[in-house]
mmCIF file with all atom_site columns, C-alpha atoms in Angstrom:
data_model
loop_
_atom_site.group_PDB
_atom_site.id
_atom_site.type_symbol
_atom_site.label_atom_id
_atom_site.label_alt_id
_atom_site.label_comp_id
_atom_site.label_asym_id
_atom_site.label_entity_id
_atom_site.label_seq_id
_atom_site.pdbx_PDB_ins_code
_atom_site.Cartn_x
_atom_site.Cartn_y
_atom_site.Cartn_z
_atom_site.occupancy
_atom_site.B_iso_or_equiv
_atom_site.pdbx_formal_charge
_atom_site.auth_seq_id
_atom_site.auth_comp_id
_atom_site.auth_asym_id
_atom_site.auth_atom_id
_atom_site.pdbx_PDB_model_num
ATOM 1   C CA . ALA I 1 1   ? 57.160 30.483 -52.847 1.00 54.00 ? 11  ALA I CA 1
ATOM 2   C CA . ALA I 1 2   ? 53.573 29.886 -54.052 1.00 57.00 ? 12  ALA I CA 1
ATOM 3   C CA . ALA I 1 3   ? 54.731 29.134 -57.606 1.00 61.00 ? 13  ALA I CA 1
ATOM 4   C CA . ARG I 1 4   ? 57.335 26.729 -56.242 1.00 63.00 ? 14  ARG I CA 1
ATOM 5   C CA . THR I 1 5   ? 54.789 25.057 -53.931 1.00 62.00 ? 15  THR I CA 1
ATOM 6   C CA . LEU I 1 6   ? 52.298 24.607 -56.766 1.00 61.00 ? 16  LEU I CA 1
ATOM 7   C CA . ARG I 1 7   ? 55.081 23.580 -59.204 1.00 67.00 ? 17  ARG I CA 1
ATOM 8   C CA . ARG I 1 8   ? 53.882 26.325 -61.548 1.00 63.00 ? 18  ARG I CA 1
ATOM 9   C CA . GLU I 1 9   ? 56.901 27.797 -63.300 1.00 65.00 ? 19  GLU I CA 1
ATOM 10  C CA . ASP I 1 10  ? 54.560 30.010 -65.333 1.00 62.00 ? 20  ASP I CA 1
ATOM 11  C CA . LEU I 1 11  ? 53.644 31.838 -62.096 1.00 59.00 ? 21  LEU I CA 1
ATOM 12  C CA . ARG I 1 12  ? 57.239 32.567 -61.079 1.00 61.00 ? 22  ARG I CA 1
ATOM 13  C CA . PRO I 1 13  ? 58.001 36.315 -60.940 1.00 58.00 ? 23  PRO I CA 1
ATOM 14  C CA . ASP I 1 14  ? 60.437 37.970 -63.319 1.00 58.00 ? 24  ASP I CA 1
ATOM 15  C CA . ALA I 1 15  ? 63.956 37.787 -61.920 1.00 56.00 ? 25  ALA I CA 1
ATOM 16  C CA . ASP I 1 16  ? 64.542 41.547 -62.202 1.00 64.00 ? 26  ASP I CA 1
ATOM 17  C CA . ASP I 1 17  ? 61.214 42.373 -60.585 1.00 63.00 ? 27  ASP I CA 1
ATOM 18  C CA . VAL I 1 18  ? 61.413 40.490 -57.281 1.00 65.00 ? 28  VAL I CA 1
ATOM 19  C CA . PRO I 1 19  ? 64.525 40.273 -55.092 1.00 68.00 ? 29  PRO I CA 1
ATOM 20  C CA . GLU I 1 20  ? 65.494 36.827 -53.838 1.00 69.00 ? 30  GLU I CA 1
ATOM 21  C CA . HIS I 1 21  ? 64.531 37.546 -50.195 1.00 67.00 ? 31  HIS I CA 1
ATOM 22  C CA . ALA I 1 22  ? 60.996 38.489 -51.319 1.00 63.00 ? 32  ALA I CA 1
ATOM 23  C CA . ARG I 1 23  ? 60.555 35.122 -53.041 1.00 61.00 ? 33  ARG I CA 1
ATOM 24  C CA . GLN I 1 24  ? 60.214 33.462 -49.634 1.00 62.00 ? 34  GLN I CA 1
ATOM 25  C CA . PHE I 1 25  ? 56.740 34.935 -49.119 1.00 59.00 ? 35  PHE I CA 1
ATOM 26  C CA . LEU I 1 26  ? 53.704 32.868 -50.061 1.00 58.00 ? 36  LEU I CA 1
ATOM 27  C CA . ALA I 1 27  ? 51.833 35.676 -51.827 1.00 60.00 ? 37  ALA I CA 1
ATOM 28  C CA . ARG I 1 28  ? 52.523 38.789 -53.823 1.00 61.00 ? 38  ARG I CA 1
ATOM 29  C CA . TRP I 1 29  ? 50.125 41.414 -55.114 1.00 64.00 ? 39  TRP I CA 1
ATOM 30  C CA . ASN I 1 30  ? 50.729 42.356 -58.717 1.00 68.00 ? 40  ASN I CA 1
ATOM 31  C CA . ASP I 1 31  ? 48.353 45.340 -58.844 1.00 67.00 ? 41  ASP I CA 1
ATOM 32  C CA . GLY I 1 32  ? 51.196 47.844 -59.059 1.00 65.00 ? 42  GLY I CA 1
ATOM 33  C CA . ARG I 1 33  ? 52.674 45.854 -61.896 1.00 68.00 ? 43  ARG I CA 1
ATOM 34  C CA . PHE I 1 34  ? 49.574 45.249 -64.003 1.00 71.00 ? 44  PHE I CA 1
ATOM 35  C CA . ILE I 1 35  ? 47.043 47.981 -63.128 1.00 71.00 ? 45  ILE I CA 1
ATOM 36  C CA . HIS I 1 36  ? 48.202 51.298 -64.498 1.00 71.00 ? 46  HIS I CA 1
ATOM 37  C CA . GLY I 1 37  ? 46.981 54.772 -63.645 1.00 71.00 ? 47  GLY I CA 1
ATOM 38  C CA . ILE I 1 38  ? 46.187 54.109 -59.979 1.00 70.00 ? 48  ILE I CA 1
ATOM 39  C CA . ALA I 1 39  ? 48.020 56.532 -57.778 1.00 69.00 ? 49  ALA I CA 1
ATOM 40  C CA . ASP I 1 40  ? 45.577 56.511 -54.898 1.00 78.00 ? 50  ASP I CA 1
ATOM 41  C CA . ASP I 1 41  ? 43.644 53.512 -53.524 1.00 79.00 ? 51  ASP I CA 1
ATOM 42  C CA . GLU I 1 42  ? 40.801 55.639 -52.155 1.00 85.00 ? 52  GLU I CA 1
ATOM 43  C CA . ALA I 1 43  ? 40.302 57.410 -55.488 1.00 87.00 ? 53  ALA I CA 1
ATOM 44  C CA . PHE I 1 44  ? 40.300 54.058 -57.281 1.00 85.00 ? 54  PHE I CA 1
ATOM 45  C CA . LEU I 1 45  ? 37.675 52.704 -54.867 1.00 89.00 ? 55  LEU I CA 1
ATOM 46  C CA . GLU I 1 46  ? 35.546 55.842 -55.288 1.00 92.00 ? 56  GLU I CA 1
ATOM 47  C CA . ARG I 1 47  ? 35.526 55.320 -59.065 1.00 90.00 ? 57  ARG I CA 1
ATOM 48  C CA . ARG I 1 48  ? 34.504 51.672 -58.669 1.00 90.00 ? 58  ARG I CA 1
ATOM 49  C CA . LEU I 1 49  ? 31.746 52.596 -56.186 1.00 94.00 ? 59  LEU I CA 1
ATOM 50  C CA . ALA I 1 50  ? 30.397 55.255 -58.573 1.00 95.00 ? 60  ALA I CA 1
ATOM 51  C CA . GLU I 1 51  ? 30.287 52.665 -61.374 1.00 94.00 ? 61  GLU I CA 1
ATOM 52  C CA . LEU I 1 52  ? 28.513 50.182 -59.103 1.00 95.00 ? 62  LEU I CA 1
ATOM 53  C CA . ARG I 1 53  ? 25.952 52.831 -58.060 1.00 94.00 ? 63  ARG I CA 1
ATOM 54  C CA . ARG I 1 54  ? 25.237 53.585 -61.739 1.00 95.00 ? 64  ARG I CA 1
ATOM 55  C CA . ASP I 1 55  ? 24.858 49.881 -62.512 1.00 95.00 ? 65  ASP I CA 1
ATOM 56  C CA . LEU I 1 56  ? 22.461 49.392 -59.609 1.00 95.00 ? 66  LEU I CA 1
ATOM 57  C CA . ALA I 1 57  ? 20.456 52.502 -60.562 1.00 94.00 ? 67  ALA I CA 1
ATOM 58  C CA . SER I 1 58  ? 19.956 51.026 -64.036 1.00 95.00 ? 68  SER I CA 1
ATOM 59  C CA . LEU I 1 59  ? 18.267 48.029 -62.368 1.00 94.00 ? 69  LEU I CA 1
ATOM 60  C CA . ALA I 1 60  ? 15.685 50.056 -60.445 1.00 90.00 ? 70  ALA I CA 1
ATOM 61  C CA . GLY I 1 61  ? 12.441 48.108 -60.269 1.00 90.00 ? 71  GLY I CA 1
ATOM 62  C CA . ALA I 1 62  ? 14.046 44.736 -60.986 1.00 93.00 ? 72  ALA I CA 1
ATOM 63  C CA . GLU I 1 63  ? 12.394 41.895 -59.094 1.00 92.00 ? 73  GLU I CA 1
ATOM 64  C CA . ARG I 1 64  ? 15.705 40.351 -58.042 1.00 94.00 ? 74  ARG I CA 1
ATOM 65  C CA . ILE I 1 65  ? 19.311 41.518 -58.216 1.00 96.00 ? 75  ILE I CA 1
ATOM 66  C CA . VAL I 1 66  ? 22.438 39.432 -57.693 1.00 96.00 ? 76  VAL I CA 1
ATOM 67  C CA . ALA I 1 67  ? 25.435 41.651 -57.027 1.00 96.00 ? 77  ALA I CA 1
ATOM 68  C CA . ALA I 1 68  ? 28.828 40.185 -57.906 1.00 95.00 ? 78  ALA I CA 1
ATOM 69  C CA . VAL I 1 69  ? 32.075 41.900 -57.011 1.00 95.00 ? 79  VAL I CA 1
ATOM 70  C CA . HIS I 1 70  ? 35.597 40.544 -57.130 1.00 92.00 ? 80  HIS I CA 1
ATOM 71  C CA . VAL I 1 71  ? 36.941 41.449 -53.686 1.00 91.00 ? 81  VAL I CA 1
ATOM 72  C CA . SER I 1 72  ? 35.206 40.854 -50.379 1.00 92.00 ? 82  SER I CA 1
ATOM 73  C CA . PRO I 1 73  ? 32.678 43.574 -49.573 1.00 94.00 ? 83  PRO I CA 1
ATOM 74  C CA . ALA I 1 74  ? 32.736 42.841 -45.842 1.00 92.00 ? 84  ALA I CA 1
ATOM 75  C CA . GLU I 1 75  ? 34.961 41.603 -43.038 1.00 87.00 ? 85  GLU I CA 1
ATOM 76  C CA . ARG I 1 76  ? 32.519 38.758 -42.383 1.00 88.00 ? 86  ARG I CA 1
ATOM 77  C CA . LEU I 1 77  ? 33.471 37.116 -45.695 1.00 90.00 ? 87  LEU I CA 1
ATOM 78  C CA . LEU I 1 78  ? 37.216 37.177 -45.092 1.00 86.00 ? 88  LEU I CA 1
ATOM 79  C CA . PRO I 1 79  ? 39.124 34.115 -43.935 1.00 81.00 ? 89  PRO I CA 1
ATOM 80  C CA . VAL I 1 80  ? 39.235 33.923 -40.166 1.00 74.00 ? 90  VAL I CA 1
ATOM 81  C CA . VAL I 1 81  ? 42.531 35.004 -38.604 1.00 69.00 ? 91  VAL I CA 1
ATOM 82  C CA . PRO I 1 82  ? 43.031 36.266 -35.052 1.00 62.00 ? 92  PRO I CA 1
ATOM 83  C CA . LEU I 1 83  ? 42.399 40.016 -35.242 1.00 66.00 ? 93  LEU I CA 1
ATOM 84  C CA . SER I 1 84  ? 44.179 40.655 -31.962 1.00 72.00 ? 94  SER I CA 1
ATOM 85  C CA . GLY I 1 85  ? 46.931 38.909 -30.085 1.00 77.00 ? 95  GLY I CA 1
ATOM 86  C CA . PRO I 1 86  ? 49.660 36.792 -31.608 1.00 81.00 ? 96  PRO I CA 1
ATOM 87  C CA . VAL I 1 87  ? 49.111 35.249 -35.023 1.00 78.00 ? 97  VAL I CA 1
ATOM 88  C CA . PRO I 1 88  ? 50.253 31.612 -35.316 1.00 79.00 ? 98  PRO I CA 1
ATOM 89  C CA . ARG I 1 89  ? 53.222 31.302 -37.679 1.00 78.00 ? 99  ARG I CA 1
ATOM 90  C CA . GLU I 1 90  ? 51.287 29.108 -40.117 1.00 76.00 ? 100 GLU I CA 1
ATOM 91  C CA . ARG I 1 91  ? 48.752 31.935 -40.487 1.00 75.00 ? 101 ARG I CA 1
ATOM 92  C CA . TYR I 1 92  ? 51.274 34.763 -41.157 1.00 73.00 ? 102 TYR I CA 1
ATOM 93  C CA . ALA I 1 93  ? 50.647 34.916 -44.902 1.00 70.00 ? 103 ALA I CA 1
ATOM 94  C CA . LEU I 1 94  ? 46.874 34.988 -44.429 1.00 73.00 ? 104 LEU I CA 1
ATOM 95  C CA . ALA I 1 95  ? 47.101 37.661 -41.734 1.00 74.00 ? 105 ALA I CA 1
ATOM 96  C CA . PHE I 1 96  ? 49.237 39.807 -44.024 1.00 69.00 ? 106 PHE I CA 1
ATOM 97  C CA . THR I 1 97  ? 46.918 39.419 -46.980 1.00 73.00 ? 107 THR I CA 1
ATOM 98  C CA . ARG I 1 98  ? 43.797 40.584 -45.113 1.00 74.00 ? 108 ARG I CA 1
ATOM 99  C CA . ALA I 1 99  ? 44.782 44.152 -45.947 1.00 71.00 ? 109 ALA I CA 1
ATOM 100 C CA . TYR I 1 100 ? 44.346 43.372 -49.652 1.00 73.00 ? 110 TYR I CA 1
ATOM 101 C CA . LEU I 1 101 ? 41.294 41.153 -49.692 1.00 82.00 ? 111 LEU I CA 1
ATOM 102 C CA . GLY I 1 102 ? 38.389 43.552 -49.741 1.00 85.00 ? 112 GLY I CA 1
ATOM 103 C CA . ALA I 1 103 ? 36.747 46.901 -49.288 1.00 89.00 ? 113 ALA I CA 1
ATOM 104 C CA . GLY I 1 104 ? 34.109 47.241 -46.582 1.00 91.00 ? 114 GLY I CA 1
ATOM 105 C CA . ARG I 1 105 ? 32.681 50.339 -48.254 1.00 94.00 ? 115 ARG I CA 1
ATOM 106 C CA . ILE I 1 106 ? 31.353 48.122 -51.041 1.00 95.00 ? 116 ILE I CA 1
ATOM 107 C CA . GLY I 1 107 ? 29.379 46.101 -48.510 1.00 95.00 ? 117 GLY I CA 1
ATOM 108 C CA . GLU I 1 108 ? 28.162 49.233 -46.737 1.00 95.00 ? 118 GLU I CA 1
ATOM 109 C CA . MET I 1 109 ? 26.717 50.393 -50.038 1.00 95.00 ? 119 MET I CA 1
ATOM 110 C CA . LEU I 1 110 ? 25.128 47.026 -50.952 1.00 96.00 ? 120 LEU I CA 1
ATOM 111 C CA . GLU I 1 111 ? 23.747 46.051 -47.554 1.00 93.00 ? 121 GLU I CA 1
ATOM 112 C CA . GLY I 1 112 ? 20.011 46.452 -47.393 1.00 79.00 ? 122 GLY I CA 1
ATOM 113 C CA . ILE I 1 113 ? 19.486 47.684 -50.966 1.00 89.00 ? 123 ILE I CA 1
ATOM 114 C CA . GLU I 1 114 ? 16.013 46.610 -51.941 1.00 89.00 ? 124 GLU I CA 1
ATOM 115 C CA . GLY I 1 115 ? 15.991 43.859 -54.553 1.00 93.00 ? 125 GLY I CA 1
ATOM 116 C CA . ILE I 1 116 ? 19.483 42.498 -53.878 1.00 95.00 ? 126 ILE I CA 1
ATOM 117 C CA . SER I 1 117 ? 19.017 38.891 -52.832 1.00 95.00 ? 127 SER I CA 1
ATOM 118 C CA . HIS I 1 118 ? 22.646 37.749 -53.078 1.00 96.00 ? 128 HIS I CA 1
ATOM 119 C CA . ILE I 1 119 ? 26.041 39.386 -52.883 1.00 97.00 ? 129 ILE I CA 1
ATOM 120 C CA . LEU I 1 120 ? 28.810 37.241 -54.350 1.00 96.00 ? 130 LEU I CA 1
ATOM 121 C CA . CYS I 1 121 ? 32.555 37.711 -54.276 1.00 95.00 ? 131 CYS I CA 1
ATOM 122 C CA . GLY I 1 122 ? 35.731 35.694 -54.539 1.00 90.00 ? 132 GLY I CA 1
ATOM 123 C CA . HIS I 1 123 ? 39.372 36.757 -54.375 1.00 87.00 ? 133 HIS I CA 1
ATOM 124 C CA . THR I 1 124 ? 40.247 35.085 -51.057 1.00 85.00 ? 134 THR I CA 1
ATOM 125 C CA . HIS I 1 125 ? 39.882 31.491 -52.271 1.00 85.00 ? 135 HIS I CA 1
ATOM 126 C CA . VAL I 1 126 ? 38.177 30.628 -48.939 1.00 86.00 ? 136 VAL I CA 1
ATOM 127 C CA . TYR I 1 127 ? 34.444 29.792 -48.838 1.00 91.00 ? 137 TYR I CA 1
ATOM 128 C CA . ARG I 1 128 ? 32.251 31.813 -46.483 1.00 92.00 ? 138 ARG I CA 1
ATOM 129 C CA . ARG I 1 129 ? 28.462 32.213 -46.450 1.00 94.00 ? 139 ARG I CA 1
ATOM 130 C CA . GLU I 1 130 ? 26.468 34.599 -44.251 1.00 94.00 ? 140 GLU I CA 1
ATOM 131 C CA . GLN I 1 131 ? 22.838 35.656 -44.019 1.00 94.00 ? 141 GLN I CA 1
ATOM 132 C CA . VAL I 1 132 ? 22.608 39.427 -43.523 1.00 92.00 ? 142 VAL I CA 1
ATOM 133 C CA . GLY I 1 133 ? 19.044 40.580 -43.125 1.00 91.00 ? 143 GLY I CA 1
ATOM 134 C CA . GLY I 1 134 ? 17.234 39.397 -46.253 1.00 92.00 ? 144 GLY I CA 1
ATOM 135 C CA . GLN I 1 135 ? 20.447 39.009 -48.243 1.00 96.00 ? 145 GLN I CA 1
ATOM 136 C CA . VAL I 1 136 ? 22.746 36.026 -48.712 1.00 96.00 ? 146 VAL I CA 1
ATOM 137 C CA . TRP I 1 137 ? 26.437 36.998 -48.805 1.00 96.00 ? 147 TRP I CA 1
ATOM 138 C CA . VAL I 1 138 ? 28.803 34.424 -50.326 1.00 96.00 ? 148 VAL I CA 1
ATOM 139 C CA . ASN I 1 139 ? 32.532 34.317 -50.834 1.00 94.00 ? 149 ASN I CA 1
ATOM 140 C CA . VAL I 1 140 ? 32.604 31.551 -53.440 1.00 93.00 ? 150 VAL I CA 1
ATOM 141 C CA . GLY I 1 141 ? 36.003 30.290 -52.349 1.00 88.00 ? 151 GLY I CA 1
ATOM 142 C CA . SER I 1 142 ? 37.407 28.822 -55.537 1.00 86.00 ? 152 SER I CA 1
ATOM 143 C CA . SER I 1 143 ? 41.167 28.578 -55.861 1.00 81.00 ? 153 SER I CA 1
ATOM 144 C CA . TYR I 1 144 ? 43.480 28.032 -58.788 1.00 80.00 ? 154 TYR I CA 1
ATOM 145 C CA . THR I 1 145 ? 43.331 24.274 -58.265 1.00 83.00 ? 155 THR I CA 1
ATOM 146 C CA . HIS I 1 146 ? 39.954 23.720 -56.518 1.00 85.00 ? 156 HIS I CA 1
ATOM 147 C CA . LYS I 1 147 ? 36.633 25.025 -57.826 1.00 88.00 ? 157 LYS I CA 1
ATOM 148 C CA . GLN I 1 148 ? 33.705 25.787 -55.547 1.00 87.00 ? 158 GLN I CA 1
ATOM 149 C CA . PHE I 1 149 ? 30.286 26.533 -57.026 1.00 89.00 ? 159 PHE I CA 1
ATOM 150 C CA . GLU I 1 150 ? 27.311 28.519 -55.778 1.00 89.00 ? 160 GLU I CA 1
ATOM 151 C CA . ILE I 1 151 ? 24.088 27.599 -57.552 1.00 91.00 ? 161 ILE I CA 1
ATOM 152 C CA . LEU I 1 152 ? 21.301 30.167 -57.654 1.00 90.00 ? 162 LEU I CA 1
ATOM 153 C CA . GLU I 1 153 ? 17.886 29.271 -58.991 1.00 86.00 ? 163 GLU I CA 1
ATOM 154 C CA . CYS I 1 154 ? 16.441 32.185 -60.908 1.00 80.00 ? 164 CYS I CA 1
#
């Protein structure tokens, strides 16, 4: 449905991969199709967190660190959808996608680390900016057709 809405034939799924009834949904996650060797989401996240810890350790003593991750590291950067009660029909797709938009454990690790001034992410295509203690958390919010910029003076 998204490819049809955007008139992007190059984004249409392979006919043998997606049944017709599934083409009515606005979004589809292709992780299972393109990311190989992931049998367990938690194990995958643990590996990414270990890599991020190593990267941050290599920056010990840096005056300023800007952390950039792809998915949202915290609920506060996700698009707003009612978390309880009925979800309006026009928000169904967004409510469904919240399960795939981030990993709060990333934010738990980054929050309050000395030297990190900014935490940047994307993935949701919806701009959000929050001040958390001495850190600025930004979901840049660019989409395929609209670009949003965050300028940092270093």
